[in-house]
Coordinates of C-alpha atoms in Angstrom, one line a residue:
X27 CA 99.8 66.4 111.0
X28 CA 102.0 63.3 110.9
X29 CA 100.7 60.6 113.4
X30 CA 104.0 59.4 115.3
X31 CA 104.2 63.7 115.7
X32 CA 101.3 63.6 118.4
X33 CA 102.2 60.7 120.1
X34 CA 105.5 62.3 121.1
X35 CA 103.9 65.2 121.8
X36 CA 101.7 62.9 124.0
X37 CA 104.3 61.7 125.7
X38 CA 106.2 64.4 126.7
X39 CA 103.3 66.2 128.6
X40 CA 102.4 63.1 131.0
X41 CA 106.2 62.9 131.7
X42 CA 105.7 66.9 133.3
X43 CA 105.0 67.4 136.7
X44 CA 101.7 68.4 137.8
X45 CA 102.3 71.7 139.1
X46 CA 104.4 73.0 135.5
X47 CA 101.3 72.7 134.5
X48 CA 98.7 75.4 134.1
X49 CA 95.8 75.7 136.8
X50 CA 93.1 73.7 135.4
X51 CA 94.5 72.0 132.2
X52 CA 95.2 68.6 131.9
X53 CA 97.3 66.6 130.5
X54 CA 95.3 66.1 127.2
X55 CA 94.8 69.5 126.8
X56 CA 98.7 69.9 126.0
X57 CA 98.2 67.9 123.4
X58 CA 98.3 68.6 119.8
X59 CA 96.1 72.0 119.8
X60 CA 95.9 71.9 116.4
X61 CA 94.6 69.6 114.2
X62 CA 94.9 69.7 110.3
X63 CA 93.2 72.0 108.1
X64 CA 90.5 70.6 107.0
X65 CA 89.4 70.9 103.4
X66 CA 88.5 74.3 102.8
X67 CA 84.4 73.8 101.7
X68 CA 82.7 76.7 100.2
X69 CA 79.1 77.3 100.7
X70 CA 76.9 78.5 98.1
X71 CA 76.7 81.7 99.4
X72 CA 80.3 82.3 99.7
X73 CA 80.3 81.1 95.8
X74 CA 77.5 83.5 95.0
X75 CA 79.2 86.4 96.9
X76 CA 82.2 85.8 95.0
X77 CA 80.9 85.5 91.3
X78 CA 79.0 88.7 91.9
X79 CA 82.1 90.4 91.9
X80 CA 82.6 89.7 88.2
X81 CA 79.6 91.0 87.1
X82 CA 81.4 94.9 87.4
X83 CA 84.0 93.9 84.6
X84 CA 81.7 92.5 82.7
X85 CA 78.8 94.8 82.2
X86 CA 81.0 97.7 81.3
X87 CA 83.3 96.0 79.0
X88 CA 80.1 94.5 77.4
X89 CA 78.5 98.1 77.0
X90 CA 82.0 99.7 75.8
X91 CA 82.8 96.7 73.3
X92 CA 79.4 96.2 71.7
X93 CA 78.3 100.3 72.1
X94 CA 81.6 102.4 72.1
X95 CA 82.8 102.0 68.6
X96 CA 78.9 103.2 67.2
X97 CA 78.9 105.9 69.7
X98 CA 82.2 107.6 69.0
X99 CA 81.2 107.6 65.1
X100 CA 77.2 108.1 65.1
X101 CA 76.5 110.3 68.4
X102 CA 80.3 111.7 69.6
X103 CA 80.5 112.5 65.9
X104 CA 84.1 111.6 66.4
X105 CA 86.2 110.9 62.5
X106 CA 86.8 107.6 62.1
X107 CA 90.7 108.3 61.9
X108 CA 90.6 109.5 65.1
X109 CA 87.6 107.3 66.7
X110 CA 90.3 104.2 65.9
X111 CA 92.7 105.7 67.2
X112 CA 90.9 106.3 70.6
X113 CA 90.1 102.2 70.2
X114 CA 92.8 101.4 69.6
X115 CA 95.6 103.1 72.1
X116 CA 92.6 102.6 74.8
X117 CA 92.7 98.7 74.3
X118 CA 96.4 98.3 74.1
X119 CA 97.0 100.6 77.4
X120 CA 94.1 98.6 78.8
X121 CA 96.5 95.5 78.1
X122 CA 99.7 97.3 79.5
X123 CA 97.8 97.8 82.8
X124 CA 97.0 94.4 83.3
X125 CA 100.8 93.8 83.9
X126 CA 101.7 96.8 85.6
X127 CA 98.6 96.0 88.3
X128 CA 100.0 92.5 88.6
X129 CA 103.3 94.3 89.2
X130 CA 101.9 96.5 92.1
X131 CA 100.2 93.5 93.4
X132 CA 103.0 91.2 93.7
X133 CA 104.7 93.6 95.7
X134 CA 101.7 94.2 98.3
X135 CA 102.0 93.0 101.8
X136 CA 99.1 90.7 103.4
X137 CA 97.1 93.1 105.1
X138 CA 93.9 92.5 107.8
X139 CA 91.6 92.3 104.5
X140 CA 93.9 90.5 102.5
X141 CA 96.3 90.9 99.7
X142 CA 94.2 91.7 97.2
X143 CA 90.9 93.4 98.6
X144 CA 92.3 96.7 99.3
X145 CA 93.1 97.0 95.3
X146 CA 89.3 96.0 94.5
X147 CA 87.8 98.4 97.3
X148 CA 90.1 101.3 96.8
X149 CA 89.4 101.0 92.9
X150 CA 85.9 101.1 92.5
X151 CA 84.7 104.7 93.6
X152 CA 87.6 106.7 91.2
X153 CA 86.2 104.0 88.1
X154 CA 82.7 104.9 88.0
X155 CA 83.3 108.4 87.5
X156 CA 85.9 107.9 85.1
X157 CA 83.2 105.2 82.9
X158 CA 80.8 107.9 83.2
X159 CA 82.7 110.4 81.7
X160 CA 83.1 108.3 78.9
X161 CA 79.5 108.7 78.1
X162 CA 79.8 112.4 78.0
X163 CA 80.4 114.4 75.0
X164 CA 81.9 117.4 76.0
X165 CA 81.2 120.3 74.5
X166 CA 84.5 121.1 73.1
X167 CA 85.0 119.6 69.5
X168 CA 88.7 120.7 69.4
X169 CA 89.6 118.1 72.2
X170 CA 87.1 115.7 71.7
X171 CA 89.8 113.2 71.0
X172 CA 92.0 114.1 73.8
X173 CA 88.8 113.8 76.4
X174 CA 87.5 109.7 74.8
X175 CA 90.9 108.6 74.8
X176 CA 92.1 110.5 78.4
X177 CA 89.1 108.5 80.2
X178 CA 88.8 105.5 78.1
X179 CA 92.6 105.1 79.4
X180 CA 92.0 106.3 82.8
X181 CA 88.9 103.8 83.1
X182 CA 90.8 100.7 82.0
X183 CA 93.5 101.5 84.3
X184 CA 91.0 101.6 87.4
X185 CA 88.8 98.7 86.3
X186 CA 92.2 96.4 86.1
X187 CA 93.2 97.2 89.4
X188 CA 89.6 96.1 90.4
X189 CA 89.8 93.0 87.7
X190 CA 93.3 91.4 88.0
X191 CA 93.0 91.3 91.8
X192 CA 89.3 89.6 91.4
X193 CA 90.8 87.0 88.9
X194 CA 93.9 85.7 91.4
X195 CA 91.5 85.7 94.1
X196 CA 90.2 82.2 92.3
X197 CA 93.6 80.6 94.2
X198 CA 92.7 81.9 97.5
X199 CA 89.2 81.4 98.1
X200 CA 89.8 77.9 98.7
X201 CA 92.8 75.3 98.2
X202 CA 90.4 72.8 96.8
X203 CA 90.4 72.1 92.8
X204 CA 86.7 70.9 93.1
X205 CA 85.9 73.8 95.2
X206 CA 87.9 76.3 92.8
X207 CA 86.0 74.8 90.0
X208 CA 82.2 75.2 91.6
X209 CA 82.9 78.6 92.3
X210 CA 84.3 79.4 88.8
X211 CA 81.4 77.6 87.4
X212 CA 79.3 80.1 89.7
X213 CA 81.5 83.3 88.7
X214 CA 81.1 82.8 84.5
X215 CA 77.5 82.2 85.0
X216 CA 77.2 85.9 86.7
X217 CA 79.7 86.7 84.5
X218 CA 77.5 86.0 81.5
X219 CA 74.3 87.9 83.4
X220 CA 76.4 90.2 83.8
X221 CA 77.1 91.0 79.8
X222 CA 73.0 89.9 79.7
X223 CA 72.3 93.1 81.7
X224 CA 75.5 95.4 80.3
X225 CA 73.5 94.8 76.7
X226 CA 70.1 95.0 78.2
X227 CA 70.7 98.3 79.9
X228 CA 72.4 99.9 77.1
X229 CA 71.0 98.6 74.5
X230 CA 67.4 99.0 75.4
X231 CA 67.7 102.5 77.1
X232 CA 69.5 103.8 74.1
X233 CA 67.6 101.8 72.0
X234 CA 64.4 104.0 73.1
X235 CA 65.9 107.2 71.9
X236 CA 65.6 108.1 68.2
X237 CA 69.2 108.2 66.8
X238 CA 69.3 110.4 63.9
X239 CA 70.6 109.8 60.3
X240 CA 71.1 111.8 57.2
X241 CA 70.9 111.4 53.8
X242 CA 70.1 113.4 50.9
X243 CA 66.9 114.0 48.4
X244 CA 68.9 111.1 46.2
X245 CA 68.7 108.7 49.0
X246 CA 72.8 108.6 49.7
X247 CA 74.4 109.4 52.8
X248 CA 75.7 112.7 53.7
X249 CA 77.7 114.3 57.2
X250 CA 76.2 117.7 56.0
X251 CA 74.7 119.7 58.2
X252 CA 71.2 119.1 55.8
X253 CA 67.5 118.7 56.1
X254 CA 65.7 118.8 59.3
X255 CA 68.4 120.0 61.3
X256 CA 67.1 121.1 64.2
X257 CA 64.9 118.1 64.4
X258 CA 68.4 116.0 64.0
X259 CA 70.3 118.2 66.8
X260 CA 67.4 117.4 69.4
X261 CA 66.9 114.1 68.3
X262 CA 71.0 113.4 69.1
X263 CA 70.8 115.6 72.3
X264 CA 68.0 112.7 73.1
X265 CA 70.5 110.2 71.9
X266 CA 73.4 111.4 74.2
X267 CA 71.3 111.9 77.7
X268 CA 70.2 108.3 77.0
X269 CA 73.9 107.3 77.0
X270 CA 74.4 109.0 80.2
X271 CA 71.2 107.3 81.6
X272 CA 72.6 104.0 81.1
X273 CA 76.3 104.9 82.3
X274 CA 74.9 105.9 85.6
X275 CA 72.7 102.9 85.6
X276 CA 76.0 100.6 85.2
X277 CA 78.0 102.8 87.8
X278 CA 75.0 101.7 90.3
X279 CA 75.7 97.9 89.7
X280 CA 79.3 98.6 90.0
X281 CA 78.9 99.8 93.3
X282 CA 76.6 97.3 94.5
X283 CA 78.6 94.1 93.2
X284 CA 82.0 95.2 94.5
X285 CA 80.4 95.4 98.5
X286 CA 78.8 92.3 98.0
X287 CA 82.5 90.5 96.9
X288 CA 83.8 92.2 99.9
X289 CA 81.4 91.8 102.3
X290 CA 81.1 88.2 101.0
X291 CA 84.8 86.9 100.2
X292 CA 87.5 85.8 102.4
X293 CA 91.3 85.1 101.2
X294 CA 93.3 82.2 102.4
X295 CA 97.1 81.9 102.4
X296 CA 98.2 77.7 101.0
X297 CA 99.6 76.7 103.8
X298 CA 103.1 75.5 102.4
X299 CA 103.4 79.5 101.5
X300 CA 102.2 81.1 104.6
X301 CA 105.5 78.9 106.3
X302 CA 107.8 80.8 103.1
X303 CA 110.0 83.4 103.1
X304 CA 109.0 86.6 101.4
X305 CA 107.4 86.1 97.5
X306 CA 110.2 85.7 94.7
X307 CA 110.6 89.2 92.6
X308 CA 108.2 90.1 89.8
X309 CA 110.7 89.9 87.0
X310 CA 112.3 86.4 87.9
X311 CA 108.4 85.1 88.8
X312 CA 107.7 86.7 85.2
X313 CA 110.4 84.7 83.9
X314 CA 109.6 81.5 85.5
X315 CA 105.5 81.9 84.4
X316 CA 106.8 82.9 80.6
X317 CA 109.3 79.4 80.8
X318 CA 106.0 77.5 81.6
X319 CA 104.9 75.2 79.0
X320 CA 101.3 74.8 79.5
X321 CA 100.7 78.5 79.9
X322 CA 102.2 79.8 76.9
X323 CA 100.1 76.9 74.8
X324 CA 96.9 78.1 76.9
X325 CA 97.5 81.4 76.0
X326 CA 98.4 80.6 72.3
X327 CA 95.1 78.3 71.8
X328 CA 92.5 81.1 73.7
X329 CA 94.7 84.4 72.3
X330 CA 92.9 83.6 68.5
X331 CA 89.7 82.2 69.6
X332 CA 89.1 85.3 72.1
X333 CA 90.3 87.3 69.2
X334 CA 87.5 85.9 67.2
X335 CA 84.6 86.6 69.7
X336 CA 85.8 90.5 70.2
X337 CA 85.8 90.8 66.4
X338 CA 81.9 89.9 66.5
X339 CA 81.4 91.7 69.5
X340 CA 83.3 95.2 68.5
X341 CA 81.3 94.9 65.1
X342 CA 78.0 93.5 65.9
X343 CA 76.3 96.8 66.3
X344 CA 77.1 98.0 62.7
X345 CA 76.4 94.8 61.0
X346 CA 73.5 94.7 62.2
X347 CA 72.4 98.3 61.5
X348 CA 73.8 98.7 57.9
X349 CA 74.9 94.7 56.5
X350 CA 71.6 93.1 57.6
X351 CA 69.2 96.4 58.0
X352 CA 68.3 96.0 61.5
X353 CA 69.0 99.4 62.9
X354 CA 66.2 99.0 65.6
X355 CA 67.1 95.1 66.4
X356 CA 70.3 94.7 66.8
X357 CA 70.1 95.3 70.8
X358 CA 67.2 92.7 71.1
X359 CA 69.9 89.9 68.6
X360 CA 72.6 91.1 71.2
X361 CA 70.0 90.1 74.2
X362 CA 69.5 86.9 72.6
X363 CA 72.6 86.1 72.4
X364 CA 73.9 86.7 76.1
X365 CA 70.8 84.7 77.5
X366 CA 71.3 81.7 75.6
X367 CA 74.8 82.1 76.6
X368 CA 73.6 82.5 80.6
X369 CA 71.6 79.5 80.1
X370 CA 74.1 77.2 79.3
X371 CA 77.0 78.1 81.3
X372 CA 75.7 75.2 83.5
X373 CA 75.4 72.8 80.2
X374 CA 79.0 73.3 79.7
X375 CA 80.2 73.2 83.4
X376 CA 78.5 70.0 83.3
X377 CA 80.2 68.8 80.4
X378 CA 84.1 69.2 81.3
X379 CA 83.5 67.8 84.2
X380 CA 81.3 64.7 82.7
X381 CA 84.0 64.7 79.1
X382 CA 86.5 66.8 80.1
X383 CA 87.9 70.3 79.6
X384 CA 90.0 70.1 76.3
X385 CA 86.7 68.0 74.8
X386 CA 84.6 70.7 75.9
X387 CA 87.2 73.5 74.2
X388 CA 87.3 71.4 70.7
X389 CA 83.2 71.1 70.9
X390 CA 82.1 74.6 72.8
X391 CA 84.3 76.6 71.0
X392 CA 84.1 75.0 67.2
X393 CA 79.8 75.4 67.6
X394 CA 80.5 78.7 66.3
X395 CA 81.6 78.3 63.1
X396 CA 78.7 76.2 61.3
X397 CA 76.5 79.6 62.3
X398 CA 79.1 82.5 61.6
X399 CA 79.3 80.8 58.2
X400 CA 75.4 80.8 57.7
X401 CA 75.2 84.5 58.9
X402 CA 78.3 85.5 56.2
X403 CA 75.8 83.3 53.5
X404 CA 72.2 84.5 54.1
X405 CA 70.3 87.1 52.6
X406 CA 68.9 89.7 55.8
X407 CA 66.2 87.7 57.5
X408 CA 65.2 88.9 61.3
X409 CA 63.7 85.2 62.1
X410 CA 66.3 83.2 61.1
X411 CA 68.9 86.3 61.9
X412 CA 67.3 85.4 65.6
X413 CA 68.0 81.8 65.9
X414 CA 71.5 82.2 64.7
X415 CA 71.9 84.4 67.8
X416 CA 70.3 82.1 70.0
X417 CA 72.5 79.2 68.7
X418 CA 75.7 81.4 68.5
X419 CA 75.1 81.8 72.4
X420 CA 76.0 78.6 73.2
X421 CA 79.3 78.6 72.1
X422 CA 79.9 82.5 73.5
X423 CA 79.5 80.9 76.8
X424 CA 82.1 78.0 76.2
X425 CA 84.8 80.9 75.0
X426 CA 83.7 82.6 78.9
X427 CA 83.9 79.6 80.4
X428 CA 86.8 77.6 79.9
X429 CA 89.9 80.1 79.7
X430 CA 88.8 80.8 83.5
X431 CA 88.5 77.2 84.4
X432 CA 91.5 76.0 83.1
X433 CA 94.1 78.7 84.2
X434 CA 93.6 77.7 87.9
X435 CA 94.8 74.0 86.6
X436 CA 98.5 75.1 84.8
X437 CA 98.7 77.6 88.3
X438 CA 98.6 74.2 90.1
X439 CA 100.8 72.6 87.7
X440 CA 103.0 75.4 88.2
X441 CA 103.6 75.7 91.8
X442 CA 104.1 71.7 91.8
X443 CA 107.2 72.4 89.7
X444 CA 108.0 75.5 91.3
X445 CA 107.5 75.1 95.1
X446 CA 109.5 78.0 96.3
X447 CA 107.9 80.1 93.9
X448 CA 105.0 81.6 95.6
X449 CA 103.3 85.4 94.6
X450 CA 103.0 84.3 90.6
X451 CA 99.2 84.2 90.9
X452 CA 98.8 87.8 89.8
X453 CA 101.2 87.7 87.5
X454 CA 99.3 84.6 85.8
X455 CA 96.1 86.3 85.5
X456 CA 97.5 89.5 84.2
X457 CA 99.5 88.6 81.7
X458 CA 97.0 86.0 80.3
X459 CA 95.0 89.3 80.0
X460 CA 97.2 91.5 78.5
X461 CA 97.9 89.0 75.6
X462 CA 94.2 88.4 74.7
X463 CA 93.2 92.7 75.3
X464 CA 96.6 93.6 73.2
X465 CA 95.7 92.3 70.3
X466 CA 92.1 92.8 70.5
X467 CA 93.2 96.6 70.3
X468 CA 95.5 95.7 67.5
X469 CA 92.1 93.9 65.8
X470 CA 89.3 96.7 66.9
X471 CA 91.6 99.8 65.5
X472 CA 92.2 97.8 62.1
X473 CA 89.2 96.8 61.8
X474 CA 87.9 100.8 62.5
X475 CA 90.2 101.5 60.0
X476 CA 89.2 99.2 57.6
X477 CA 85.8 100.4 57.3
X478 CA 87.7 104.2 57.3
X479 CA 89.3 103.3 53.8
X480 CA 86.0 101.7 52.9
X481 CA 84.1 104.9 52.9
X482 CA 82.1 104.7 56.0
X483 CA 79.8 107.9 56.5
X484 CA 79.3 109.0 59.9
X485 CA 75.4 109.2 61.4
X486 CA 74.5 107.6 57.6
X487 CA 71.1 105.5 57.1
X488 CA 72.9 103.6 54.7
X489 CA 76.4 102.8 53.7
X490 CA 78.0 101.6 50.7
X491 CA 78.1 98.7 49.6
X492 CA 82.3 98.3 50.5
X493 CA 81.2 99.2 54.1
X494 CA 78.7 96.3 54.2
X495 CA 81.1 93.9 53.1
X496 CA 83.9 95.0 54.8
X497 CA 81.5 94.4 58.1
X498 CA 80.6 91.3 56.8
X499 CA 83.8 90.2 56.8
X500 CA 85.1 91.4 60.2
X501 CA 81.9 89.7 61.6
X502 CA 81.8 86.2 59.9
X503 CA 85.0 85.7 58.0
X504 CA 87.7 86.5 60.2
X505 CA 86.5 85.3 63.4
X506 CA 86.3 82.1 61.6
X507 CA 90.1 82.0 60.3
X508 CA 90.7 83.1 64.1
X509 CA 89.2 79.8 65.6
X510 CA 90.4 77.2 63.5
X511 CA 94.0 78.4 64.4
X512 CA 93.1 78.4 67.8
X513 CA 92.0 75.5 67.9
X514 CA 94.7 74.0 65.5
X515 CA 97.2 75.7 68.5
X516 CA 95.2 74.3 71.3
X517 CA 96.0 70.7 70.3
X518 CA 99.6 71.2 72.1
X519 CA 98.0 72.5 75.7
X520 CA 99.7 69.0 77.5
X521 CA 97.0 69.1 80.9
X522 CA 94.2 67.2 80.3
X523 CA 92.0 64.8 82.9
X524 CA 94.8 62.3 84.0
X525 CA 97.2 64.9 84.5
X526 CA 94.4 67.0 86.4
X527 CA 94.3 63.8 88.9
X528 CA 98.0 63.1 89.3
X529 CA 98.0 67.1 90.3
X530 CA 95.6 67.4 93.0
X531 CA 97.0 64.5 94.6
X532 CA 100.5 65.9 94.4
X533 CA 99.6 69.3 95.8
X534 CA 96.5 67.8 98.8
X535 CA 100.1 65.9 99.9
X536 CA 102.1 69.0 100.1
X537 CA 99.6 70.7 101.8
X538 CA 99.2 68.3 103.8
X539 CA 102.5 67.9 105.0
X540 CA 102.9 71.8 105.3
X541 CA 99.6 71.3 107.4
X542 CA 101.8 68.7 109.7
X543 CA 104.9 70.4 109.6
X544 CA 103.3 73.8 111.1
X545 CA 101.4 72.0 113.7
X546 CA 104.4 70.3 115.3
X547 CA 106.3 73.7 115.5
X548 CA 103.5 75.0 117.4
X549 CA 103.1 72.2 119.8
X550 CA 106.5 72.9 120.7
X551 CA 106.5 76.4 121.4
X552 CA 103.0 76.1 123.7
X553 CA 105.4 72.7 125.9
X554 CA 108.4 75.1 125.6
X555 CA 106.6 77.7 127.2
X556 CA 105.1 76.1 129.7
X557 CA 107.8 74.4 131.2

């Protein structure tokens, strides 16, 4: 609120007669009502309340992105043609969603929960059935295909209407960058516990059941229907009821974390929008984001380094179980890895804010490479095999970190040069999305594919030797090409500390002002009415 505003204000109730006034309210009561909003402080339990609510997206993307592909091929028995298929249109639908949500959303009307709560709360129920379905292997062989790729779609459509909503709420749970920051800060920290307990649960509950293999008196690997069969059929009927155990484990914390985010999470309108028009249309927004500098060199710089990370993750499973031997470790290596990641989330929050973020990106990020080359170089070792995870963690939590933190900073940097243009937020979020899931289902079919034309046998105890270098590949080689271009990209991304600054104080003045400017027209509508 502007100063010389209230004194006028002031003014003109002493100048009114007693009696216009209002039994029992003075003078000074007239006055300016309303004060500015003041700065918009989170408490640690609103942060907590909202970083549970990425746990949901994590733990089952975790479970389907380390677990799925092995479980279509070893326990679905699904051919590998047609498992990559399944990976494939199910990642690139899951990217075409994210767009189509932030469509929908753009278009909603602020409601008494919000804008975006009734998507995340409306969502959740229809999701966990459709994720547990996933799980199931229906007994149908013909339409095996049909069923995997009907509800792998049909999840990823509901979990993005839960997920895109969840990610644009970072611009309205508090008009503070500080604020904004903490809480994100709070939100990849769950979000890392959150791919702790999606590989805990899955891993070690499937883990405990005996998966079977095949392989003839020769020792190499056959899909006949051989030896001990009817010690291998209830050994994979063990197999698949321990799938469905940890599915409906997951669909619990589903549940659980999406009350607590509503229960636990408020959104607020900026205050310069709330005074707007209605939002801009989703196709000129769309073309205003897309003519943004900063976010298409964001999304250039994280697209290949992302890229890199779902390589490892999509493939980890089957390196580990044929390349380096480790059939019954590789959930314990996948443990390791998410809780060294968990641990230092806070490491790295510290950091950007003590170096800054684009330091942090070059160092976090870059960790990675040094180790992926030592895993593609060593002979199969479970000790070192171990610290390798442990030490790959820390840069894992860098790639969740950062692309999170530093999207809220081009929004900001957006709406300075874009005033009028209000609404984008979900169009922001979902688009960065559907870049990075797009091509991860371009990268997870090929790379399906790939180990297809390499000869890979389905529920083997062994592979051959192509298939363990085609792995190693996918897991060590590639995701290293990936970073160094990301990286090499990410050199353009133009917001760094300084420009951070000169943007917080440019938008705290325009909020400020909007803060004023809605204050005086209120002032005058309570004098108006009284006189």
């Amino acid at each position: 609120m502007a100063k010389g505003e209230g004194a006028e204000s002031g003014s003109a109730a002493g100048l009114l007669p007693t009696g216009i006034l209002q039994t029992g309210e003075r003078p000074a009561q007239v006055k300016m009502r309303k004060e500015p909003k003041k700065k918009q402080q989170l408490s640690i339990c609103n942060k907590l309340c909202y970083a549970v609510g990425g746990a949901p997206y994590q733990v089952t993307g975790c479970a389907l992105g380390f677990f799925l592909q092995i479980y279509l091929l070893d326990v679905a028995q699904v051919d590998p043609f047609f498992a990559s298929i399944i990976l494939f249109v199910g990642r690139a639908w899951d990217a075409v969603t994210d767009p189509l949500v932030g469509f929908f959303i753009s278009k909603s009307s602020w409601t008494r929960l919000g804008r975006l709560m009734p998507w995340i709360i409306f969502s959740t129920p229809l999701a966990i059935i459709a994720y547990f379905l996933i799980w199931f292997v229906p007994d149908i062989s013909w339409g095996q295909t049909v069923w995997y790729l009907v509800f792998y779609c049909l999840f990823e459509t509901l979990v993005t209407c839960f997920h895109v909503p969840y990610s644009a709420l970072t611009m309205f749970i508090s008009t503070e960058q500080s604020e904004r920051d903490s809480a994100t800060a709070y939100r990849m920290t769950v979000e890392v516990l959150g791919t702790v307990l999606g590989t805990a649960i899955q891993g070690q509950i499937v883990g405990q059941a005996d998966t079977p293999c095949l392989q003839d008196s020769n020792g190499s690997v056959v899909a006949s229907e051989g030896a001990n069969r009817t010690h291998s059929t209830t050994s994979l009927k063990r197999t698949q009821n321990a799938y469905l155990l940890a599915a409906g484990v997951i669909a619990s914390i589903y549940v659980i974390c999406a009350v607590i985010l509503t229960l636990g999470v408020r959104e607020h309108r900026e205050p310069y929008e709330a005074q707007q028009a209605e939002p801009i249309s989703f196709f000129r927004g769309l073309r205003l984001v897309m003519n943004h500098g900063p976010y298409v060199k964001l999304i250039a710089g994280f697209l290949f380094t992302s890229l890199a990370f779902m390589l490892v993750e999509g493939n980890f499973a089957l390196f580990c179980t044929y390349t380096l031997g480790f059939r019954n470790e590789f959930q314990n290596l996948l443990l390791a890895i998410m809780l060294s990641a968990t641990l230092t989330i806070p490491f790295w929050q510290w950091f950007l804010t003590r170096f800054g973020k684009k330091t942090a990106v070059y160092i976090g990020i870059s960790s990675a490479v040094p180790f992926l080359i030592l895993m593609a170089l060593m002979e199969s070792n479970l000790i070192v095999t171990y610290i390798v995870a442990v030490a790959a963690g820390i840069s894992v939590a860098a790639a969740f970190l950062l692309p999170w933190s530093m999207l809220p900073d081009v929004i900001d940097d957006f709406h300075l040069k874009q005033p009028q243009s209000h609404g984008t937020e979900p169009i922001f979020f979902s688009f960065y999305v559907f870049f990075t899931k797009f091509a991860s289902g371009v990268s997870l079919g090929i790379s399906t594919l790939s180990l297809d034309f390499a000869g890979y046998q389905t529920r083997g105890c062994s592979q051959p030797a192509r298939v363990k270098f085609t792995l190693k590949m996918l897991v060590t080689m590639a995701p290293i090409v990936l970073i160094l271009l990301g990286l090499l990209l990410f050199k353009l991304y133009p917001i760094d500390e300084e420009k951070r600054r000169q943007n917080k104080k440019a938008l705290q003045a325009l909020r400020d002002e909007a803060s004023s400017s809605g204050c005086s027209d209120t002032d005058s509508t309570e004098l108006a009415s009284i006189l």
